[in-house]
């Protein structure tokens, strides 16, 4: 009892005393010193808003201009650890001082929750943790979470031309958020998710301890493979198992305008998408366009085939004839060049481009997600295309499921969207106009299309992909950690796996040190006093 009163007192003192950025800085510096971090290290890893490079460090990994405006709440300090001891100290000091800790790796969170908060907060920025050690003896790699996917692909390629890793297609996405949130890319139908190939991890838990798979236990290891790292721990690194890729793969990109049978092609895609050869992955982009001065919709089919075109063509001819894929549409290349192709680099680009840590441009953007379990009828597709034209700028991306995804049980990892899904939809809108009016316009547009799609997609609950973070589907008051609020988005992201995540969260972080707008809530056991 006494302990709780003291903790509560400390907490309230914290709120009163440490509210200004200056005092958060002073208190963290003092707390770090108490944790035996040498002064020289403290002064090179802790940034207050008064430090000249504070803004630059903060902006370096902002990937959505919506959160790069003057009204965006800023952290009180940024900590840029270079050693596990710095991460432990940051966790323990945030806990002690009652300040929220936001963990950032690649900064690609679509809602910016790795570096924005309504509460007083500190950013733990992992960009110095970016080593990648590929071991071809056991075909694994230890990858620190501040590394980016492009760097991972490049380092694997340096060691082997016939190994790859099934993860996202955008090379600047960070390992920390991507893997802890499940991760997928164009090897999904052949090999499943990114987390289906994680064999070990190193973390710092809520008590500041550095743990690996064996010492954290299988429950926590399960949770950090798709449940979102930021509810459970700071992930320092993952050990990933590489997968084989053939020496030659084939890619294609075929556009079909509305008057080129786009409706029929998308309709047929839905019939075969989950059943086609596991070596084939096809993404469809649906975009509103203006053609011959008329507004309409265009479908673009982007494919990756793990083999050469002579094996691919008979497959598409028999299963997906409307696509009309021809030998001349096919480009054959080593796997690493297909990574560049999918990353929209032109075909003369050297793999070295994958080492670039900055994207070409950053826009204002908003994303949402859905899962489709039964094909949309032709008339349904027609109505969708008409709606897209009417709404304006929102595009859709379909990513084919089936294959290996249907073979892995829904409870294998926290990511529950396996068998029974034909494809996932990403809703996408980008804009470059500044100001609240533009924000409102485009946010309204994407919400309108999302609401129009309700009859065509999963329901009860309407499912969503954690890594396509969407605060529209529910949030929790950061500090309160309410179970009933958490359940709203939690069931959409995790379905039947939500309860196991809650139990694990309650066991490993009962004080809710690792909290955010959509974190996993703790259960309120009888006898435990909630202090916040
Ligand atoms: C351009 C673009 C392309 C994308 N393409 C794909 C794709 O092909 N496939 C796909 O699956 N997803 C894709 N995504 C989504 C992407 O996987 C998620 O946004 C992912 O969470 C980003 O990870 P990050 O480390 O870059 O982000 P961050 O913003 O740094 O982090 C995202 C979340 O993870 C937490 N987190 C980050 N690092 C750690 C850590 N070390 N320990 C604990 N928690 C941590 C953060 O606190 C935050 O909650 C894409 C996103 C963008 C912007
Ligand atoms: C931030 O500013 C303080 C005070 O000038 C300085 O001691 C510290 O080294 C700076 N921190 C960094 C990371 O540059
Ligand atoms: C963020 O804003 C700053 C200052 O206006 C600008 O220099 C920087 O390029 C912007 N970065 C992003 C990613 O929008
Ligand atoms: C690579 O993996 C093998 C087999 O697990 C192991 O014996 C070896 O020590 C590893 N090499 C390095 C450099 O870690
Ligand atoms: C559209 O389909 C029809 C019949 O299925 C076919 O004759 C026609 O050539 C196709 N048009 C295009 C542009 O592919
Ligand atoms: C590279 O792209 C150009 C233009 O799109 C194309 O003509 C050429 O055949 C491509 N080269 C290879 C090797 O695929
Ligand atoms: C938004 O921009 C991204 C990245 O450039 C692009 O991949 C996507 O297709 C765009 N979305 C729309 C609807 O134009």
Short mmCIF file of C-alpha atoms in Angstrom, two decimals, residues 161 246-253 303-314 316 325-342 346-348:
data_model
loop_
_atom_site.label_atom_id
_atom_site.label_comp_id
_atom_site.label_asym_id
_atom_site.label_seq_id
_atom_site.Cartn_x
_atom_site.Cartn_y
_atom_site.Cartn_z
CA UNK A 161 22.27 -13.90 -55.06
CA UNK A 246 15.69 -18.31 -57.81
CA UNK A 247 18.56 -16.80 -59.85
CA UNK A 248 16.03 -15.32 -62.28
CA UNK A 249 12.66 -13.81 -61.43
CA UNK A 250 10.12 -12.11 -63.71
CA UNK A 251 8.31 -8.82 -63.16
CA UNK A 252 5.60 -7.10 -65.16
CA UNK A 253 3.39 -4.04 -65.04
CA UNK A 303 3.50 -8.87 -60.79
CA UNK A 304 6.42 -10.79 -59.34
CA UNK A 305 7.00 -14.38 -60.45
CA UNK A 306 9.67 -16.55 -58.82
CA UNK A 307 10.84 -18.09 -62.08
CA UNK A 308 11.33 -17.20 -65.74
CA UNK A 309 8.72 -16.00 -68.19
CA UNK A 310 8.52 -19.31 -70.07
CA UNK A 311 7.05 -20.89 -66.94
CA UNK A 312 4.94 -17.83 -66.08
CA UNK A 313 3.12 -17.35 -69.39
CA UNK A 314 1.28 -20.71 -69.44
CA UNK A 316 -1.34 -16.53 -66.70
CA UNK A 325 0.29 -11.05 -70.46
CA UNK A 326 2.81 -11.39 -73.32
CA UNK A 327 6.49 -12.30 -73.38
CA UNK A 328 7.27 -8.67 -74.27
CA UNK A 329 5.58 -7.49 -71.04
CA UNK A 330 7.94 -9.62 -68.96
CA UNK A 331 11.28 -8.45 -67.62
CA UNK A 332 13.56 -11.18 -66.29
CA UNK A 333 16.20 -10.24 -63.73
CA UNK A 334 17.97 -11.25 -60.51
CA UNK A 335 15.83 -10.91 -57.38
CA UNK A 336 17.65 -7.80 -56.15
CA UNK A 337 16.70 -5.96 -59.36
CA UNK A 338 13.08 -6.91 -58.80
CA UNK A 339 13.37 -5.19 -55.42
CA UNK A 340 14.43 -2.04 -57.28
CA UNK A 341 11.60 -2.47 -59.82
CA UNK A 342 9.00 -2.74 -57.05
CA UNK A 346 14.35 2.71 -63.12
CA UNK A 347 16.01 -0.41 -64.46
CA UNK A 348 19.49 1.08 -64.75
#
